[in-house]
GROMACS .gro file of C-alpha atoms in nm:
model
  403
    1UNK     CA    1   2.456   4.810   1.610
    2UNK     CA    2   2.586   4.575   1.376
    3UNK     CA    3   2.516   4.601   0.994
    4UNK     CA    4   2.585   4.311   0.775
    5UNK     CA    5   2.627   4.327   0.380
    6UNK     CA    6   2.733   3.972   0.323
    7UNK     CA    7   2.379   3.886   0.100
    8UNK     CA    8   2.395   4.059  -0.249
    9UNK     CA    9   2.094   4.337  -0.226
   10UNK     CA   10   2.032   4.320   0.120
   11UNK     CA   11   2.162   4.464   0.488
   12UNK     CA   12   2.077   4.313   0.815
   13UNK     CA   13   2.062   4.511   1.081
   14UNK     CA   14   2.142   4.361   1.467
   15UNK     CA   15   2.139   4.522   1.850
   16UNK     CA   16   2.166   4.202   2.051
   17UNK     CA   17   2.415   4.340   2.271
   18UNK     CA   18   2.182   4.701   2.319
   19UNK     CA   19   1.848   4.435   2.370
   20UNK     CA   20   2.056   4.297   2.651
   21UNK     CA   21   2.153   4.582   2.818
   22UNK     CA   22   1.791   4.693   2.819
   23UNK     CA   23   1.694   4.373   2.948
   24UNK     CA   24   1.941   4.407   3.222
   25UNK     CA   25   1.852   4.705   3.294
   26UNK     CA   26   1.498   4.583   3.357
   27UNK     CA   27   1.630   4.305   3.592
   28UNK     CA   28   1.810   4.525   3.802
   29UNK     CA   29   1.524   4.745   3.886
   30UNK     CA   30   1.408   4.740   4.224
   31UNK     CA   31   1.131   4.531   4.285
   32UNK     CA   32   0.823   4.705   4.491
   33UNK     CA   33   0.807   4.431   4.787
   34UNK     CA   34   1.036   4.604   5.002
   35UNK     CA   35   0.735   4.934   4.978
   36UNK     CA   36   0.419   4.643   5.002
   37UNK     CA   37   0.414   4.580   4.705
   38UNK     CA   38   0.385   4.273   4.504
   39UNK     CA   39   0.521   4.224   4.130
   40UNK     CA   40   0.246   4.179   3.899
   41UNK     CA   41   0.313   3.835   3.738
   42UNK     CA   42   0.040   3.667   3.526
   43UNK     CA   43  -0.057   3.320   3.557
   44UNK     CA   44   0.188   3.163   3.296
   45UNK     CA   45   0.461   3.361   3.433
   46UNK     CA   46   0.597   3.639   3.216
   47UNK     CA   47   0.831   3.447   3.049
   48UNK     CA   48   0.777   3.338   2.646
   49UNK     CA   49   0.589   3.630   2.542
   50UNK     CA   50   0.516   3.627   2.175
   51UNK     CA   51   0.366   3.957   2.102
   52UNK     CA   52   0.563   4.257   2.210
   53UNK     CA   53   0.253   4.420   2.381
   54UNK     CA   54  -0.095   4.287   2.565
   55UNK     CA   55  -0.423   4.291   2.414
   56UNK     CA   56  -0.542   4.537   2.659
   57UNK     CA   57  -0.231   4.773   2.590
   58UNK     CA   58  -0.441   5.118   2.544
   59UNK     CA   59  -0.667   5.062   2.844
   60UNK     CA   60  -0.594   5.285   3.112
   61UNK     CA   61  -0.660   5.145   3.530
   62UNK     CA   62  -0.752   5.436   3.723
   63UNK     CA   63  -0.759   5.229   4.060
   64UNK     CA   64  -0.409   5.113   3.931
   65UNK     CA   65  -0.154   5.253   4.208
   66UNK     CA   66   0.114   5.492   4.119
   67UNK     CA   67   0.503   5.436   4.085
   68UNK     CA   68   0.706   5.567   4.399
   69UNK     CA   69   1.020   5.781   4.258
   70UNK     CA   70   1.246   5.551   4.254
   71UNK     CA   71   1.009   5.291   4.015
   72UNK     CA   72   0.913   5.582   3.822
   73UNK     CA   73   1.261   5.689   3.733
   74UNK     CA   74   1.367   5.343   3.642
   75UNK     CA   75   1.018   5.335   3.406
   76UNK     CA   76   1.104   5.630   3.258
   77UNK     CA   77   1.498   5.488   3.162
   78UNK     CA   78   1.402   5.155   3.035
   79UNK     CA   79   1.126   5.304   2.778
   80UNK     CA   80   1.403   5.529   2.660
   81UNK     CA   81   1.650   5.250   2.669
   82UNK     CA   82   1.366   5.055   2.467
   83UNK     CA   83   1.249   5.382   2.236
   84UNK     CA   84   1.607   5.381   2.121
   85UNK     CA   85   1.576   5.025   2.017
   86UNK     CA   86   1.276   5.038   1.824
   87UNK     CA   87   1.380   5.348   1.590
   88UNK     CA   88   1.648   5.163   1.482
   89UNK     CA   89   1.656   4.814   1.499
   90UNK     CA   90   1.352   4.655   1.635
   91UNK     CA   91   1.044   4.812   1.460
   92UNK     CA   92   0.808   4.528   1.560
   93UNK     CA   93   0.780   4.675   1.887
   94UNK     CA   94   0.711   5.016   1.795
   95UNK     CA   95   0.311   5.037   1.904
   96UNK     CA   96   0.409   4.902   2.285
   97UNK     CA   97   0.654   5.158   2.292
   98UNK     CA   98   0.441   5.444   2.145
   99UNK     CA   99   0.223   5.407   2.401
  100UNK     CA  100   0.447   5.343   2.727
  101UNK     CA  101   0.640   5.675   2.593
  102UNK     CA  102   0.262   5.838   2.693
  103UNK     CA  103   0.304   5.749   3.041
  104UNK     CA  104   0.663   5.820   3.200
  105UNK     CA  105   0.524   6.160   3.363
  106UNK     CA  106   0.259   5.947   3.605
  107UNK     CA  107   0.351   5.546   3.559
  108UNK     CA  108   0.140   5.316   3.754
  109UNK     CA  109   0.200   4.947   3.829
  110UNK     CA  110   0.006   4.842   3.540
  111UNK     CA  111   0.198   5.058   3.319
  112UNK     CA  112   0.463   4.871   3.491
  113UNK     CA  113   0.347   4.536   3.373
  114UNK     CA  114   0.303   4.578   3.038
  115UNK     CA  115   0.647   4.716   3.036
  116UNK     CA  116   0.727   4.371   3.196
  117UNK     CA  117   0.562   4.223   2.872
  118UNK     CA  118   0.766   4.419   2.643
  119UNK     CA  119   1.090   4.347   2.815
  120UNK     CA  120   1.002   3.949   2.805
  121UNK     CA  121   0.928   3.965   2.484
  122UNK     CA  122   1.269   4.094   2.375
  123UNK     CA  123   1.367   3.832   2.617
  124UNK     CA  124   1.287   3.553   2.356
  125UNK     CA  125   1.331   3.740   2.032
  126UNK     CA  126   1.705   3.881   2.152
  127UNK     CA  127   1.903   3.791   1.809
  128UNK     CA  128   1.567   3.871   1.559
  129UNK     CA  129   1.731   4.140   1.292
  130UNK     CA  130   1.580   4.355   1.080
  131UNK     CA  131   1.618   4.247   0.713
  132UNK     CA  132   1.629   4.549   0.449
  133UNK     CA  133   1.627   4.502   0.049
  134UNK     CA  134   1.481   4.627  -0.239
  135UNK     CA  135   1.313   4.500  -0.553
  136UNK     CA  136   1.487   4.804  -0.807
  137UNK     CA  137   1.151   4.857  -0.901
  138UNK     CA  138   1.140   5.281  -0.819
  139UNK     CA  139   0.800   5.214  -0.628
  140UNK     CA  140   0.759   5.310  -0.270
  141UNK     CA  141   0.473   5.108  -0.116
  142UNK     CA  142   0.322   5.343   0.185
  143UNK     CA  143   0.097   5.160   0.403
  144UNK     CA  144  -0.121   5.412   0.643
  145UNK     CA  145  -0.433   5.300   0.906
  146UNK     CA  146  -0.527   5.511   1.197
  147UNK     CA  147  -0.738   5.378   1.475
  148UNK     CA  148  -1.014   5.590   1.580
  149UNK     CA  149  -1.060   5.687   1.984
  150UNK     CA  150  -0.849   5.410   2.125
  151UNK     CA  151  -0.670   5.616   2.368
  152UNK     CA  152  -0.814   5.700   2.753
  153UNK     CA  153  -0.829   6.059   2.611
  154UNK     CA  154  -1.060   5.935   2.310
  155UNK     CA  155  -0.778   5.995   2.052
  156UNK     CA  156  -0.666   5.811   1.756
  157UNK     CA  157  -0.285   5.629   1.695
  158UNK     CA  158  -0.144   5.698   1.363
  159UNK     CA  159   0.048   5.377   1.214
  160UNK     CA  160   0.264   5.371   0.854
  161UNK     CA  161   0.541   5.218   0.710
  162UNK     CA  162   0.757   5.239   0.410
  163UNK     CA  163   0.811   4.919   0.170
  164UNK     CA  164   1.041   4.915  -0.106
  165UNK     CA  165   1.076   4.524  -0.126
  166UNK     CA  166   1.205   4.351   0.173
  167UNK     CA  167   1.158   4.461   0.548
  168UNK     CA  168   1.028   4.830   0.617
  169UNK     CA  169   1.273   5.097   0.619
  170UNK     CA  170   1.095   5.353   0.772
  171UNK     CA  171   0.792   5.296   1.020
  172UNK     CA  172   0.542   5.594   1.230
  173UNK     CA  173   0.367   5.492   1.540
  174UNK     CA  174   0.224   5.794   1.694
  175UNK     CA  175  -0.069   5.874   1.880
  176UNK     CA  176  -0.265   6.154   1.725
  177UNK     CA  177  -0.254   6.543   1.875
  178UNK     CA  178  -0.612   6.585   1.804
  179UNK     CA  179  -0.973   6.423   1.917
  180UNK     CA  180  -1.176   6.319   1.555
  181UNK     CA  181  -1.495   6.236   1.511
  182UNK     CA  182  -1.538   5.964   1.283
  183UNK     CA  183  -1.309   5.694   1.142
  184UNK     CA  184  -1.273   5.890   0.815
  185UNK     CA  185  -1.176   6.200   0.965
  186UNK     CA  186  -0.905   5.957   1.190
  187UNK     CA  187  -0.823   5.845   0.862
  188UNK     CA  188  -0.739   6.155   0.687
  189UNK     CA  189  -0.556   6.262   1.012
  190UNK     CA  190  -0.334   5.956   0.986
  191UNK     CA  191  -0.234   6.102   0.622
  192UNK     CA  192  -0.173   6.433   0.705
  193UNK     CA  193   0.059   6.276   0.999
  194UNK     CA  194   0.283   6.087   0.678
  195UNK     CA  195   0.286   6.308   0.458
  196UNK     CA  196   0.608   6.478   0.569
  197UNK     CA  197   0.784   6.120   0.535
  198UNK     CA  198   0.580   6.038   0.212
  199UNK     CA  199   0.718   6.371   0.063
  200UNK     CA  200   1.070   6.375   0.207
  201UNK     CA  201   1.147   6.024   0.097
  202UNK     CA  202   1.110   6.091  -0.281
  203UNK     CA  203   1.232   6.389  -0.289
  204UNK     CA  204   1.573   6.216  -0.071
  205UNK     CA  205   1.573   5.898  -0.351
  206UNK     CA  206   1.533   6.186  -0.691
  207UNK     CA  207   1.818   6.377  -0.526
  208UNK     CA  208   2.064   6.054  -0.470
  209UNK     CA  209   1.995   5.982  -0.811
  210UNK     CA  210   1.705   5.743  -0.801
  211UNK     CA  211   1.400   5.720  -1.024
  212UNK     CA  212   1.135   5.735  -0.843
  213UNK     CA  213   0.838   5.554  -1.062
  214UNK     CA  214   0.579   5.577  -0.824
  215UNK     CA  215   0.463   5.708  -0.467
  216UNK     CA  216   0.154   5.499  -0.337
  217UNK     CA  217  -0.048   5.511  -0.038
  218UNK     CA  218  -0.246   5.212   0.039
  219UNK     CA  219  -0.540   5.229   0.255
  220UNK     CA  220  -0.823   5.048   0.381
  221UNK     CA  221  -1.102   5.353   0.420
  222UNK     CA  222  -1.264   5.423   0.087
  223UNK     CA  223  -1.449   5.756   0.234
  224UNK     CA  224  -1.118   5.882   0.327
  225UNK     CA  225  -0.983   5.817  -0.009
  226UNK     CA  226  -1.275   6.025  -0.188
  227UNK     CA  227  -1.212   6.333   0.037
  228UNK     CA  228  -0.798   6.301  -0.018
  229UNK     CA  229  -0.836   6.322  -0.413
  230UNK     CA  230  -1.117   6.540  -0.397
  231UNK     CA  231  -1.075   6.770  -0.111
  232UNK     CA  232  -1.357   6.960   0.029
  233UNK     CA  233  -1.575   6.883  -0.326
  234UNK     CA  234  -1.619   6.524  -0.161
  235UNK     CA  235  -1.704   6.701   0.214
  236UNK     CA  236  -2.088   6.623   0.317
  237UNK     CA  237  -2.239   6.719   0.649
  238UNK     CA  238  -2.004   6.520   0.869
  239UNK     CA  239  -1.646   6.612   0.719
  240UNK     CA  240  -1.737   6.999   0.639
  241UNK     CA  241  -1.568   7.075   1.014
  242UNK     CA  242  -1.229   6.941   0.907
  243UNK     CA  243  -0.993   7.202   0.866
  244UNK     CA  244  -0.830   7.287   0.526
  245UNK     CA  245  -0.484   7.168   0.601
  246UNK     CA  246  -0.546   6.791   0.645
  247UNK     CA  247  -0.673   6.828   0.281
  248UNK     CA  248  -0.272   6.900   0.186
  249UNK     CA  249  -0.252   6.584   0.055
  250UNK     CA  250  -0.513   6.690  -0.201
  251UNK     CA  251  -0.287   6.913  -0.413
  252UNK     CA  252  -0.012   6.660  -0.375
  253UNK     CA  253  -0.209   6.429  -0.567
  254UNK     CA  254  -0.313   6.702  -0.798
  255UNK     CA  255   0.061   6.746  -0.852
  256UNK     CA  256   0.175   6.425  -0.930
  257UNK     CA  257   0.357   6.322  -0.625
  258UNK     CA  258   0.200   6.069  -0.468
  259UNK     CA  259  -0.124   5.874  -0.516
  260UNK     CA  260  -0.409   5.660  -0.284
  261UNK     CA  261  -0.456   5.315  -0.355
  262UNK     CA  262  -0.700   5.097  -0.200
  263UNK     CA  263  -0.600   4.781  -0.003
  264UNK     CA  264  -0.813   4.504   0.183
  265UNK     CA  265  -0.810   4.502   0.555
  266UNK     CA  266  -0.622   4.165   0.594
  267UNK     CA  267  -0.340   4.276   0.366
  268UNK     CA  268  -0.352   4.658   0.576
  269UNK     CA  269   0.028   4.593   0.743
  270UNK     CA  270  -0.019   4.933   0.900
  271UNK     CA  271  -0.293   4.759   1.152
  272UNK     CA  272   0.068   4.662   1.306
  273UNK     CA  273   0.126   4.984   1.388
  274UNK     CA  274  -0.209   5.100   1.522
  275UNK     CA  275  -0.337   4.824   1.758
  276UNK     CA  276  -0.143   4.556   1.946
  277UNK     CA  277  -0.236   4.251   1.747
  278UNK     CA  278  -0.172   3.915   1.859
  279UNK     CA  279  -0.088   3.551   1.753
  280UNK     CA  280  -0.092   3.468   1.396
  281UNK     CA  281  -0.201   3.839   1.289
  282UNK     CA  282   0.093   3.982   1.521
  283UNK     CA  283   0.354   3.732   1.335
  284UNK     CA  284   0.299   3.729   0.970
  285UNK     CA  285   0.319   4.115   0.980
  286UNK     CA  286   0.563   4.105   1.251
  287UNK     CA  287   0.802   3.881   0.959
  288UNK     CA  288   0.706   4.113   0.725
  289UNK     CA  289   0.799   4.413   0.862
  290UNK     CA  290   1.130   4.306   1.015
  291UNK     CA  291   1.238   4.157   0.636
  292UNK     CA  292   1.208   3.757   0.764
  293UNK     CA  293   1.016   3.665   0.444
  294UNK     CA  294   1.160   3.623   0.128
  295UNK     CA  295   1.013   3.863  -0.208
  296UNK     CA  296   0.790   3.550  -0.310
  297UNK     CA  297   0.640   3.502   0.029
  298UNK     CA  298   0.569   3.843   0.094
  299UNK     CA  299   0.406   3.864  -0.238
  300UNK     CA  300   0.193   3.531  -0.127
  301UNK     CA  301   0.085   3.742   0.191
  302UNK     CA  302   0.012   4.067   0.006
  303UNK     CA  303  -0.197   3.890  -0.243
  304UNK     CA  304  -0.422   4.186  -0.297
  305UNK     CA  305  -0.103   4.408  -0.354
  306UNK     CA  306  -0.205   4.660  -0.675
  307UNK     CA  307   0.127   4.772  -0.742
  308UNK     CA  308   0.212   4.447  -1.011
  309UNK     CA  309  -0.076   4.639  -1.185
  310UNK     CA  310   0.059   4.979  -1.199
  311UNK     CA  311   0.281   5.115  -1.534
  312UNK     CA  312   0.654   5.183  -1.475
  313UNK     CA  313   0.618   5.531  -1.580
  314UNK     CA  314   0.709   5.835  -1.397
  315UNK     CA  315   0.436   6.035  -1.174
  316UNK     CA  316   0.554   6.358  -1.379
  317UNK     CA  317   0.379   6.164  -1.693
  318UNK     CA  318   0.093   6.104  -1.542
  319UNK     CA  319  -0.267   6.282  -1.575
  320UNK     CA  320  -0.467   6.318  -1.233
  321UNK     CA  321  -0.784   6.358  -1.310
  322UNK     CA  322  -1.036   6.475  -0.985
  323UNK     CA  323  -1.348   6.318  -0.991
  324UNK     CA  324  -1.676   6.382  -0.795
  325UNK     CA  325  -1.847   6.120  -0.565
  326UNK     CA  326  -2.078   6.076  -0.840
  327UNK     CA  327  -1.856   5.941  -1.087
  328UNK     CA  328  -1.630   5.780  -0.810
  329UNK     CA  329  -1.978   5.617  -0.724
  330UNK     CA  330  -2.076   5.510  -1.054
  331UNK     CA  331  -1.743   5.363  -1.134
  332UNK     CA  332  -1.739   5.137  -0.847
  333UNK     CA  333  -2.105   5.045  -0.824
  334UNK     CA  334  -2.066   5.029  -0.457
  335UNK     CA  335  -2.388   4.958  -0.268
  336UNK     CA  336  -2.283   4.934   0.102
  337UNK     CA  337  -2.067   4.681   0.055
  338UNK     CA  338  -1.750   4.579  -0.061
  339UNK     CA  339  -1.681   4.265  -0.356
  340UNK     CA  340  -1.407   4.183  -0.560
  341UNK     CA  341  -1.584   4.342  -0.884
  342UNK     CA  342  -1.582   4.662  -0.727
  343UNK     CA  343  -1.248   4.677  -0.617
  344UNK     CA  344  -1.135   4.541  -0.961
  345UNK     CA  345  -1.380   4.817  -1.107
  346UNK     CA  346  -1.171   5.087  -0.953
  347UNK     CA  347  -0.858   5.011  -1.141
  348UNK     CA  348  -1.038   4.998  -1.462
  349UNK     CA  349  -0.892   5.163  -1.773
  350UNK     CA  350  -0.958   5.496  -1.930
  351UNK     CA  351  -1.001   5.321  -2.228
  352UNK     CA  352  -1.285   5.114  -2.156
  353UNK     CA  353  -1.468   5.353  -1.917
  354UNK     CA  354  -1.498   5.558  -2.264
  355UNK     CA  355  -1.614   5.288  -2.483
  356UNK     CA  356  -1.887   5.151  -2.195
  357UNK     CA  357  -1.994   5.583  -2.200
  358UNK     CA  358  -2.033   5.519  -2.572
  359UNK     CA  359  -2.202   5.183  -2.584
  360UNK     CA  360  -2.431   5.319  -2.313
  361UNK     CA  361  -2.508   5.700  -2.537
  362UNK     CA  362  -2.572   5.468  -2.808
  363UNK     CA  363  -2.827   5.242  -2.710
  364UNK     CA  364  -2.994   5.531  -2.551
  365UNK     CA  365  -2.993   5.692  -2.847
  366UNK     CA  366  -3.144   5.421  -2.993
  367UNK     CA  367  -3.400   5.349  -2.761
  368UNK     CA  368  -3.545   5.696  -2.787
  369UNK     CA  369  -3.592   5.673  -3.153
  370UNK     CA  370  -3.785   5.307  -3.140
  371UNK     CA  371  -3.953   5.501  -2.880
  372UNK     CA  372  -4.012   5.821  -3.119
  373UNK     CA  373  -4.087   5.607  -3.437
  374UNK     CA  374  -4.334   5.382  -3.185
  375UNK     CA  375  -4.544   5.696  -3.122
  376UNK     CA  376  -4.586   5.823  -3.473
  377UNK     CA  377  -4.710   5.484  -3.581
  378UNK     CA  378  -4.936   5.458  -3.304
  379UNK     CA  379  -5.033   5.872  -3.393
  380UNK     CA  380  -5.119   5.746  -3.786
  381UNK     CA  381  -5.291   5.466  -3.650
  382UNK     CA  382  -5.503   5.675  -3.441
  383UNK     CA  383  -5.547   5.918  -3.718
  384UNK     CA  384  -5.683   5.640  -3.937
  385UNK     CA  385  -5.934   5.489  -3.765
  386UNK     CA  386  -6.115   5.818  -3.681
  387UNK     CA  387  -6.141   5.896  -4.038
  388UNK     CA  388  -6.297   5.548  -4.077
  389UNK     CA  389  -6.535   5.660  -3.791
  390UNK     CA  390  -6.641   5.988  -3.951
  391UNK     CA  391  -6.712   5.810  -4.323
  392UNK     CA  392  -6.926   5.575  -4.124
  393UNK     CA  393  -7.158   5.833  -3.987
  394UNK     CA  394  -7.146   6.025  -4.312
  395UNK     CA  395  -7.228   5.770  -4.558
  396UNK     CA  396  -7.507   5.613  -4.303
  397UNK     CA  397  -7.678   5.976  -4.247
  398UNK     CA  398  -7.666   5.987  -4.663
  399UNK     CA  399  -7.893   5.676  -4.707
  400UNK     CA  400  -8.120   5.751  -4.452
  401UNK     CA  401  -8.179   6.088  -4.619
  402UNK     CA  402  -8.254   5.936  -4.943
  403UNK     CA  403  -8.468   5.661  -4.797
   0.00000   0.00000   0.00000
C-alpha cells in the first residue's frame, strides 16, 4: 500500500502491486478443460471490462455446475485476495465482492465467471487510487439505500458510505441477516446496519479533537424517514411487526446525534453499493467514490446536496422536535408524488411555518365572523318582514270590521 501526501489536504491511496498479485493469482488458476470443462468466456472476450461486476450479479443458476476442490479452493483465495483489496484501497468494487464472499462454501462455474469479470476489470483499472480529502467543514455526509429481496434467499443488501469532501473514507456493502417485507422496512434495516459506523465516527472525530457540526443521513425513502424520527408513533398496519430495536436510530435523533435528510434517487451514491450498476451510472459514482472528481465537480453531480443549506452549528444546539405523520403530511403536501415544492417544503423554516399557522387562524377567524354577522342580518331581516306580514292582516281585518 502506498500512501501519498504530496497534494496539500489530500492522501492518495495505491495497491498496484497487491491488484497484480491478485490478478496473477487468477491467471495461474487451473483452468477446468483438463476435468471437461470449458472456460466460460463471453462473446467480446473478457477483456476491457468497465464495471467491476455483471448486470445479472445477484442471480443465482441452479443448473450451473459445481467447482471440483481444487477450483473451489482457488475461488475461495482469490475473493479473499480481492476482499482485502476492496477494504482498503479499491472501494468501487465492494458490491461484486460482497456478494462472491456469499458463495466460497458451494462456488459454481458461474460464480466462477463473474469472478472472471471482477478480475478483468481490475485488469484495466490496475493504477486507479483512491483519492481522500476534506472540505474542514465538521459535516459528515452519510449516504444509506438498501435494496429490497435481491438475493436468491429473498434478502436485502445494505449499501453506505461516508463523505467528508473528497472520495469516501469509509464504505458498507453487506447483505442483510434478515428477510423484510417491504422496501421501507429494507430501508430501516439498512439504518440500523450503519448506525454503529454513523455513531462511532463522531464520537472517533469529538475525541481527536474535531468539531463535529453535523451528522446527516441522506436517503431516498420518505416512509422510512417518518418511522426513523418518529418511531413506532409513525407504524401503521404494515410496519407494526418490526421489532423495537431497528427503531434505535429514533432516540439518536431525539438526542442530537445524527439526523435524516432526504436525497433524490439520481444523486443516492449508496445505489453503488446496493446493485451492480453499469455504464455511465457505474462511473460517475464510481469517480466519486474513489475521490477522481474535484470539490466543484462533485458538487455539480450532487446538485440536490442539502447540506450548503444546513447552519454550522453544533447538533448539541439543536432542538429535535418529533412530529406525527399528520403534520409531516401537511408540511410537505405530498399527494403520491414527489415535486420540487415538496422537497423544498420540507426544509422550510420554523419561522415561517408559524407565521403561515397564523395567517391561516386569522382568516379563519375572520371568515367565521362575516359568516356570524351574515346570519344575524339575514335573522333581522327575517324578523322584519314577518312583522310587516302580521300588520297587514291586522290592519286589513280592522277595515273590514268597520265596513
Amino acid at each position: 500500500m502506498t500512501l501519498d501526501f504530496k497534494t496539500k489536504g489530500q492522501v492518495k491511496i495505491s495497491m498496484v502491486d497487491y491488484v497484480k498479485e491478485v490478478i496473477n493469482a487468477w491467471d495461474k488458476a487451473p483452468q477446468l478443460e483438463n476435468d471437461g470443462f470449458t472456460t466460460v468466456k463471453s462473446k467480446r472476450g473478457m477483456k476491457g471490462k468497465k464495471c467491476a461486476a455483471p448486470a445479472d450479479l445477484f442471480k443465482i443458476d441452479e443448473d450451473a455446475t459445481k467447482l471440483n476442490t481444487e477450483m473451489s479452493t482457488a475461488f475461495h483465495n482469490i475473493v479473499a485476495k480481492a476482499l482485502y483489496l476492496v477494504k482498503r484501497a479499491r472501494p468501487d468494487a465492494s458490491v461484486s465482492i460482497a456478494f462472491l464472499t456469499t458463495r466460497v462454501r458451494s462456488p459454481d462455474m458461474d460464480d466462477w465467471r463473474k469472478l472472471g469479470h471482477l478480475i478483468e476489470y481490475l485488469r484495466s483499472t490496475v493504477d486507479l487510487p483512491l483519492k481522500l480529502g476534506g472540505d474542514n467543514s465538521g459535516v459528515l455526509r452519510w449516504y444509506v439505500d438498501a435494496s429490497f429481496a435481491v438475493h436468491s434467499n429473498m434478502r436485502g443488501h445494505t449499501g453506505g458510505g461516508l463523505m467528508m469532501g473528497k472520495g469516501f473514507p469509509i464504505v458498507s456493502s453487506t447483505k442483510q441477516k434478515l428477510n423484510t417485507r417491504s422496501s421501507t422496512e429494507s430501508e430501516l434495516v439498512g439504518v440500523d446496519d450503519m448506525m454503529p459506523s454513523i455513531l462511532w465516527t463522531r464520537y472517533f472525530l469529538k475525541a481527536q479533537g474535531y468539531h463535529v457540526n453535523d451528522n446527516i443521513i441522506f436517503q431516498d425513502n420518505k416512509s422510512s424517514m417518518l418511522l426513523e424520527r418518529n418511531g413506532k408513533a409513525s407504524s401503521s398496519r404494515r410496519t407494526k411487526h418490526i421489532n423495537v430495536r431497528y427503531f434505535f436510530i429514533t432516540d439518536r435523533i431525539a438526542k442530537g446525534e445524527v439526523r435524516v435528510e432526504w436525497c433524490a434517487t439520481k444523486q443516492m451514491i449508496a445505489d453503488f453499493m446496493t446493485k451492480p450498476l453499469q455504464g455511465s451510472a457505474f462511473r460517475n459514482f464510481r469517480n466519486l467514490i474513489m475521490g477522481l472528481l474535484s470539490m466543484k465537480e462533485a458538487a455539480n453531480v450532487l446538485t440536490n446536496d442539502v447540506v450548503s443549506k444546513t447552519s454550522n452549528k453544533g447538533l448539541a444546539h439543536k432542538k429535535v422536535r418529533h412530529r406525527s405523520v399528520l403534520d409531516y403530511m401537511g408540511e410537505c403536501n405530498l399527494k403520491g408524488r414527489r415535486t420540487e415544492k415538496n422537497d423544498r417544503s420540507i426544509y422550510r423554516s420554523k419561522g415561517e411555518n408559524e407565521r403561515s399557522i397564523e395567517r391561516l387562524k386569522n382568516d379563519r377567524s375572520n371568515n367565521r365572523s362575516d359568516n356570524r354577522s351574515k346570519e344575524r342580518n339575514e335573522r333581522s331581516n327575517d324578523r322584519s318582514k314577518g312583522g310587516n306580514d302580521k300588520n297587514g292582516i291586522r290592519s286589513k281585518g280592522g277595515n273590514e270590521l268597520k265596513e
